[in-house]
Amino acid sequence: MKLWGLRTRLLLAFSLLVVITAATVAGVVYALSRTTILQQTQDSTARVLVDKAAALYPLGPLPPSDGSLSRISGELSDRNLSSLVFYADKASGNDQLRSLITPELREQVQAGHVAWQRVVAEGAPMLVVGTRFTIALPNGQRQTSGIEAYIARSMIPEEQSIGELATRAWLIGGLALVFAIGLALLAARGVLRPVRELGDAAHRLGEGDLRTRISVRGSDELAGVARTFNEMAEALQSHVGELKRMEADARRFVADVSHELRTPLAALTAVADVLEQEAPRLSGDAGRAVRLSIDETHHLTRLVNDLIEVSRFDAGAASLALEETDVAEVITASLRVRGWAGEVDAELPTGIFARLDPRRLDVIVANLVGNALRHGEKPVSLRLAEAGEWCTLEVADRGAGLAPEVLPHVFDRFYKADSARKRSGGSGLGLAIAWENARLHGGTLSAANGTDGGAVFTLRLPRQVVTA
């Protein structure tokens, strides 16, 4: 699983959404429940104080005696409540409450309110509630008696209840997170499986398997994408099939035409040879016409032979006749047969043996050297070297070199770098045939510009060619 892939993002999104929702709901419920528990405790304790205080009437004579204060304090206390009663500077009851009663609480009680306050005593939460006693006057009004009563109770049970609420809130949040992860995994599986299938199918389609199709499940958006992919693959298969058929027809047409031209070309070549012998005795337009016919006949013959060779490569019919060969001898023979031995600066050390096809190596050398002599500038150099299991031949000239826009296309068929020489002696197939012959051997042929100017072609061939 990728660190930040779609599955991870779905898991995080689902988990974050559920956790935030659960935390919000649990937090609100916790806050409301806590407030309700505390409020109910405060109200119930205040009602107890008020009820107990009402049961003490009549209070007796004022100012109250110590015994009356003790009686009031005793009546207000029970096993859950402790009390403290004040009158002026006298007090009766649990004296430990004195430290829990704050000036603010006494001020509210003396103002005639039933007041309460939550405090902490020795690490335990306590609720202190206070009120004052009043007496009824004959005119119906009430008058303060000067007696203040305070009761206190422990809030540990409420604190435990609130703690349980918090624990349950965390538990609910944890369960919600587990549920969210499970739900996200299910959703990711449902979403990622068709996406993964689509990616695999696209990869196979890109590798050339045009029969690739995707199973369409359901009727949602992903199913629509699968249907669209299948329609695209079917259309692509149809178009590619049509293009392959047209390409095969074109290649077959070229091959057929080339083969059909060989017989009349043989006759034309024989006639050209005869005319070539008579050409020196012809003058004027007749001589020029004869020489032009001879040149064009030879050009046409080379073109047809090149087309036949290319058609063999395209049909996969080209094969190697491998021999254990001294590479330098083959190259030297190729230069000598074409009369180039004196035009080329060659460094061809003997003793570099390789198992290759001498005829195809001759074709490569003829095309590379001929190209350098026709389109480059002298001196043209050949350098043969060996490097482990490979032998290297470098052909360089001192011309203007190859333009940057020409280099990617120099081995394309019928490509000519100079558009002005469309009618030159070359067919535009020589370098393409040389490249195909190098590839057939399992080697490479590359073109570049030399540091001192001029074009440099480098042929690398394995010394032991492995045939399928």
XYZ file of C-alpha atoms in Angstrom:
468
model
C 0.000 0.000 0.000
C 1.416 3.341 -1.001
C 2.221 5.758 1.801
C -0.213 8.379 0.515
C -2.314 6.312 -1.868
C -6.067 6.336 -2.321
C -6.575 3.595 0.288
C -4.665 5.579 2.919
C -6.594 8.748 2.117
C -9.938 6.933 2.335
C -8.963 5.424 5.690
C -7.910 8.804 7.036
C -11.003 10.558 5.703
C -13.435 7.996 7.133
C -11.574 7.763 10.428
C -11.315 11.531 10.806
C -14.987 12.033 9.973
C -16.238 9.382 12.388
C -13.839 10.363 15.154
C -14.776 14.034 14.892
C -18.474 13.161 14.856
C -18.148 10.710 17.754
C -15.987 13.129 19.751
C -18.433 15.970 19.149
C -21.483 13.909 20.129
C -19.739 12.313 23.110
C -18.371 15.681 24.222
C -21.773 17.367 24.026
C -23.473 14.447 25.838
C -20.735 14.431 28.468
C -21.003 18.190 29.046
C -24.812 18.089 29.241
C -24.814 15.040 31.514
C -22.190 16.554 33.800
C -24.128 19.796 34.045
C -27.360 17.900 34.716
C -25.790 15.742 37.445
C -24.232 18.723 39.202
C -27.394 20.798 38.858
C -29.596 18.021 40.236
C -27.219 17.500 43.135
C -27.179 21.205 43.930
C -30.971 21.508 43.660
C -31.669 18.398 45.733
C -29.239 19.467 48.448
C -30.749 22.958 48.499
C -34.271 21.483 48.811
C -33.114 19.291 51.674
C -31.722 22.336 53.474
C -34.862 24.365 52.878
C -37.115 21.492 54.000
C -35.066 20.855 57.129
C -35.004 24.571 57.926
C -38.817 24.830 57.511
C -39.301 21.903 59.887
C -37.417 23.792 62.632
C -40.024 26.559 62.973
C -40.806 28.039 65.389
C -37.216 28.857 66.167
C -37.821 29.950 69.700
C -36.703 33.138 71.422
C -34.070 35.351 69.896
C -31.225 35.741 70.338
C -30.907 31.942 70.387
C -29.051 30.214 73.132
C -26.152 27.847 72.594
C -28.551 24.997 73.085
C -30.883 26.278 70.389
C -28.006 26.597 67.930
C -26.886 23.069 68.794
C -30.432 21.780 68.274
C -30.679 23.488 64.897
C -27.295 22.142 63.821
C -28.222 18.653 64.919
C -31.522 18.706 63.053
C -29.786 19.794 59.866
C -27.137 17.034 60.032
C -27.463 13.383 59.084
C -25.084 10.625 57.952
C -24.599 12.285 54.569
C -24.698 15.911 55.639
C -22.628 17.937 58.076
C -23.818 21.364 59.218
C -22.635 24.596 60.799
C -24.948 27.308 62.191
C -23.928 30.926 62.817
C -25.530 33.614 64.907
C -23.509 36.792 65.332
C -20.167 35.620 66.726
C -21.471 32.251 67.907
C -21.344 29.038 65.902
C -22.442 25.460 66.452
C -21.907 22.277 64.436
C -19.032 20.828 62.418
C -16.317 23.412 62.832
C -14.372 21.943 59.870
C -16.939 23.555 57.589
C -15.772 26.988 58.638
C -12.774 26.780 56.253
C -15.049 25.738 53.352
C -17.433 28.667 53.646
C -16.080 31.516 51.551
C -16.875 35.189 52.106
C -18.717 35.281 48.796
C -21.012 32.451 49.867
C -21.800 34.115 53.213
C -22.461 37.392 51.430
C -25.065 35.737 49.178
C -26.684 33.953 52.153
C -26.854 37.135 54.204
C -28.538 38.802 51.222
C -31.408 36.335 51.628
C -30.514 33.780 48.899
C -30.208 30.046 49.061
C -26.656 29.810 47.765
C -24.254 26.964 47.036
C -20.645 26.536 46.154
C -18.479 23.578 45.039
C -15.154 23.351 46.864
C -12.350 20.819 47.343
C -11.528 19.615 50.851
C -8.510 17.360 51.310
C -8.651 16.355 47.655
C -12.341 15.441 47.732
C -15.064 17.500 46.013
C -17.654 18.998 48.393
C -20.914 20.920 47.932
C -21.696 23.613 50.482
C -25.247 25.067 50.584
C -26.329 27.899 52.842
C -29.464 29.835 53.773
C -30.674 32.183 56.492
C -33.642 31.824 58.814
C -36.418 34.400 58.797
C -39.379 34.964 61.135
C -42.865 36.099 60.201
C -44.156 39.453 61.484
C -47.824 40.171 62.378
C -48.189 42.351 59.298
C -47.320 39.401 57.019
C -43.772 40.475 56.270
C -40.696 38.447 57.174
C -37.683 39.549 59.118
C -34.277 37.986 59.328
C -33.481 36.113 62.475
C -29.755 36.527 62.111
C -29.266 32.761 62.016
C -27.282 31.329 59.079
C -27.252 27.614 58.378
C -24.797 25.764 56.143
C -24.730 22.109 55.181
C -22.032 20.251 53.226
C -22.046 16.924 51.461
C -19.457 14.903 49.554
C -19.686 14.846 45.773
C -17.489 11.775 45.297
C -20.428 9.662 43.953
C -21.213 12.358 41.402
C -17.536 12.599 40.479
C -17.461 8.842 39.936
C -20.562 9.051 37.745
C -18.999 11.819 35.692
C -15.800 9.766 35.391
C -17.830 6.812 34.129
C -19.419 9.108 31.556
C -15.964 10.180 30.368
C -14.818 6.555 30.181
C -17.878 5.621 28.162
C -17.301 8.578 25.874
C -13.722 7.405 25.190
C -14.978 3.838 24.699
C -17.610 5.005 22.231
C -14.971 7.025 20.404
C -12.668 3.997 20.206
C -15.450 1.738 18.946
C -16.419 4.408 16.430
C -12.815 4.541 15.198
C -12.703 0.756 14.771
C -16.031 0.899 12.948
C -14.745 3.730 10.752
C -11.601 1.819 9.810
C -13.634 -1.264 8.937
C -16.065 0.805 6.908
C -13.195 2.599 5.165
C -11.528 -0.714 4.291
C -14.771 -1.995 2.777
C -15.276 1.242 0.852
C -11.645 1.286 -0.296
C -11.915 -2.304 -1.457
C -15.063 -1.539 -3.413
C -13.513 1.547 -5.012
C -9.929 0.405 -5.489
C -10.634 -3.018 -6.989
C -12.161 -1.628 -10.209
C -9.559 1.146 -10.256
C -6.784 -1.450 -9.937
C -8.378 -3.570 -12.662
C -8.591 -0.489 -14.861
C -4.919 0.312 -14.250
C -3.839 -3.276 -15.034
C -5.971 -3.320 -18.172
C -4.542 0.021 -19.318
C -1.013 -1.323 -18.717
C -1.719 -4.455 -20.789
C -3.318 -2.338 -23.498
C -0.263 -0.083 -23.554
C 1.970 -3.146 -23.981
C 0.035 -4.104 -27.091
C -2.588 -6.571 -25.845
C -5.503 -5.086 -27.751
C -7.867 -7.861 -26.630
C -7.828 -6.516 -23.073
C -11.294 -5.912 -21.628
C -12.697 -5.150 -18.155
C -15.622 -6.917 -16.479
C -18.477 -4.431 -15.971
C -20.180 -4.758 -12.582
C -23.208 -2.722 -11.559
C -24.358 0.578 -12.979
C -22.420 3.177 -10.999
C -19.811 5.650 -12.238
C -16.984 3.086 -12.074
C -19.039 0.708 -14.206
C -19.487 3.557 -16.692
C -15.720 4.058 -16.776
C -15.240 0.314 -17.406
C -17.722 0.390 -20.282
C -16.008 3.429 -21.774
C -12.625 1.699 -21.497
C -13.964 -1.397 -23.264
C -15.437 0.733 -26.041
C -12.121 2.571 -26.414
C -10.147 -0.706 -26.478
C -12.495 -2.170 -29.078
C -12.222 0.926 -31.280
C -8.432 0.960 -30.849
C -8.210 -2.730 -31.763
C -10.278 -2.078 -34.859
C -8.187 0.918 -35.938
C -4.866 -0.795 -35.224
C -6.009 -3.880 -37.103
C -6.939 -1.740 -40.069
C -3.602 0.093 -39.936
C -1.699 -3.184 -39.733
C -3.624 -4.527 -42.705
C -2.898 -1.381 -44.698
C 0.777 -1.467 -43.685
C 1.046 -5.149 -44.657
C -0.623 -4.395 -48.003
C 1.792 -1.520 -48.617
C 4.834 -3.637 -47.761
C 3.582 -6.486 -49.910
C 2.985 -4.048 -52.742
C 6.514 -2.622 -52.485
C 8.021 -6.116 -52.303
C 5.974 -7.336 -55.267
C 6.810 -4.296 -57.365
C 10.490 -4.560 -56.477
C 10.617 -8.225 -57.444
C 8.728 -7.558 -60.672
C 11.206 -4.817 -61.568
C 14.238 -7.071 -61.226
C 13.761 -8.751 -64.646
C 13.359 -5.578 -66.723
C 16.143 -3.955 -64.675
C 18.455 -6.825 -65.525
C 17.772 -6.158 -69.196
C 18.242 -2.408 -68.706
C 21.522 -3.013 -66.886
C 22.791 -5.134 -69.766
C 21.824 -2.407 -72.216
C 23.492 0.198 -69.988
C 26.701 -1.824 -69.960
C 26.712 -1.861 -73.774
C 25.926 1.846 -73.947
C 28.667 2.556 -71.447
C 31.193 1.044 -73.848
C 29.881 3.159 -76.710
C 29.456 6.349 -74.711
C 32.995 7.698 -75.271
C 32.384 7.679 -79.047
C 29.158 9.646 -78.729
C 29.158 13.414 -78.521
C 26.697 16.198 -77.886
C 23.183 15.482 -76.689
C 23.440 11.817 -77.596
C 26.443 11.322 -75.292
C 24.829 13.218 -72.449
C 21.590 11.220 -72.843
C 23.490 7.920 -72.796
C 25.454 8.863 -69.656
C 22.253 10.056 -67.925
C 20.486 6.805 -68.825
C 23.387 4.760 -67.466
C 23.462 6.712 -64.149
C 19.693 6.494 -63.657
C 19.682 2.795 -64.507
C 22.318 2.114 -61.862
C 20.425 4.341 -59.421
C 17.177 2.478 -60.063
C 18.929 -0.868 -59.667
C 20.338 0.162 -56.259
C 16.937 1.485 -55.178
C 15.146 -1.747 -56.109
C 17.799 -3.847 -54.371
C 17.478 -1.665 -51.249
C 13.674 -1.968 -51.294
C 13.911 -5.743 -51.569
C 16.324 -5.793 -48.614
C 14.010 -3.576 -46.536
C 11.033 -5.785 -47.360
C 12.986 -8.784 -46.033
C 13.606 -6.960 -42.742
C 9.933 -6.007 -42.464
C 8.794 -9.556 -43.186
C 11.241 -10.994 -40.642
C 12.878 -13.020 -43.430
C 16.352 -11.536 -43.009
C 18.793 -14.047 -41.547
C 22.483 -14.271 -40.695
C 25.091 -16.529 -42.274
C 27.557 -16.501 -39.393
C 31.248 -17.208 -39.841
C 34.319 -16.853 -37.654
C 35.793 -13.797 -39.366
C 38.762 -11.470 -39.089
C 36.854 -8.186 -38.948
C 39.761 -6.136 -40.368
C 39.977 -8.371 -43.441
C 36.268 -7.958 -44.227
C 36.489 -4.160 -43.900
C 39.683 -3.986 -45.996
C 38.070 -6.098 -48.727
C 34.985 -3.894 -48.710
C 37.097 -0.745 -49.206
C 39.263 -2.359 -51.898
C 36.348 -3.661 -53.997
C 34.795 -0.178 -54.153
C 38.087 1.622 -54.831
C 38.066 3.490 -51.519
C 41.275 2.104 -50.064
C 43.255 5.227 -50.994
C 40.514 7.648 -49.939
C 40.141 6.478 -46.356
C 42.517 6.786 -43.395
C 42.044 3.326 -41.867
C 43.328 1.880 -38.594
C 42.341 -1.766 -38.850
C 44.370 -3.948 -36.485
C 44.313 -7.606 -37.504
C 43.553 -10.405 -35.101
C 40.117 -9.112 -34.008
C 37.934 -12.112 -34.686
C 34.146 -12.209 -34.415
C 31.427 -14.638 -35.380
C 29.278 -12.568 -37.755
C 27.838 -12.363 -41.258
C 30.586 -10.985 -43.569
C 28.133 -9.960 -46.305
C 26.023 -7.867 -43.941
C 29.123 -6.306 -42.369
C 30.229 -5.383 -45.907
C 26.838 -3.690 -46.463
C 27.214 -1.690 -43.237
C 30.765 -0.563 -44.094
C 29.792 0.336 -47.677
C 26.880 2.495 -46.515
C 28.808 4.256 -43.736
C 31.941 4.987 -45.770
C 29.977 5.856 -48.929
C 27.815 8.265 -46.933
C 30.922 9.920 -45.431
C 32.617 10.282 -48.841
C 29.508 11.644 -50.584
C 28.165 14.018 -47.936
C 31.118 14.742 -45.641
C 34.585 16.077 -46.308
C 37.917 14.296 -46.447
C 39.822 12.918 -44.698
C 37.441 10.069 -43.827
C 38.785 7.843 -41.053
C 37.997 4.288 -39.915
C 38.972 3.058 -36.460
C 38.507 -0.582 -35.453
C 38.920 -1.612 -31.819
C 37.931 -4.385 -29.455
C 36.521 -4.035 -25.954
C 35.919 -7.316 -24.175
C 33.107 -9.195 -25.892
C 32.479 -6.345 -28.347
C 34.208 -4.876 -31.357
C 33.756 -1.257 -32.379
C 34.072 0.451 -35.749
C 34.087 4.255 -35.906
C 33.623 6.083 -39.232
C 34.251 9.856 -39.138
C 34.596 12.682 -41.632
C 35.631 16.344 -41.384
C 32.514 17.913 -42.848
C 30.035 20.303 -41.269
C 28.504 17.523 -39.197
C 24.854 16.776 -38.585
C 22.386 19.419 -37.472
C 20.706 18.746 -34.089
C 17.306 18.305 -35.744
C 18.783 15.726 -38.141
C 20.367 13.397 -35.551
C 17.085 11.779 -34.330
C 16.088 10.932 -37.941
C 19.391 9.987 -39.549
C 18.467 6.270 -39.639
C 14.868 6.839 -40.808
C 13.964 5.417 -44.174
C 14.016 7.836 -47.141
C 15.227 10.624 -44.838
C 17.638 13.094 -46.422
C 19.200 15.778 -44.306
C 19.584 18.171 -47.249
C 16.249 18.830 -48.910
C 18.083 20.341 -51.888
C 19.535 16.978 -52.927
C 16.334 15.017 -53.484
C 17.784 13.713 -56.727
C 21.154 12.707 -55.350
C 22.621 9.310 -56.039
C 21.414 7.974 -52.669
C 18.010 6.405 -52.055
C 17.682 7.448 -48.415
C 17.681 3.762 -47.414
C 21.402 3.075 -46.950
C 21.741 4.135 -43.312
C 18.405 2.507 -42.451
C 19.647 -0.793 -43.932
C 22.963 -0.457 -42.062
C 21.050 0.101 -38.807
C 18.844 -2.956 -39.448
C 21.913 -5.113 -40.136
C 23.550 -3.952 -36.908
C 20.354 -4.734 -34.972
C 20.141 -8.174 -36.637
C 23.592 -8.953 -35.208
C 22.480 -7.816 -31.747
C 24.600 -4.687 -32.000
C 24.012 -0.961 -32.247
C 24.684 1.823 -34.736
C 24.672 5.431 -33.528
C 25.358 8.856 -35.021
C 26.902 11.925 -33.416
C 29.108 14.918 -34.146
C 32.825 14.773 -33.447
C 34.558 17.216 -31.135
C 36.639 18.466 -34.098
C 33.653 18.700 -36.410
C 32.203 16.246 -38.853
C 29.803 13.346 -38.423
C 30.813 10.244 -36.454
C 29.039 6.897 -36.875
C 29.823 4.196 -34.311
C 29.084 0.522 -34.919
C 29.192 -1.905 -31.975
C 28.896 -5.636 -32.693
C 29.158 -8.579 -30.302
C 32.036 -10.910 -31.040
C 29.759 -13.898 -30.502
C 26.353 -13.301 -32.082
C 23.603 -15.392 -30.482
C 20.831 -16.357 -32.906
C 17.326 -17.320 -31.841
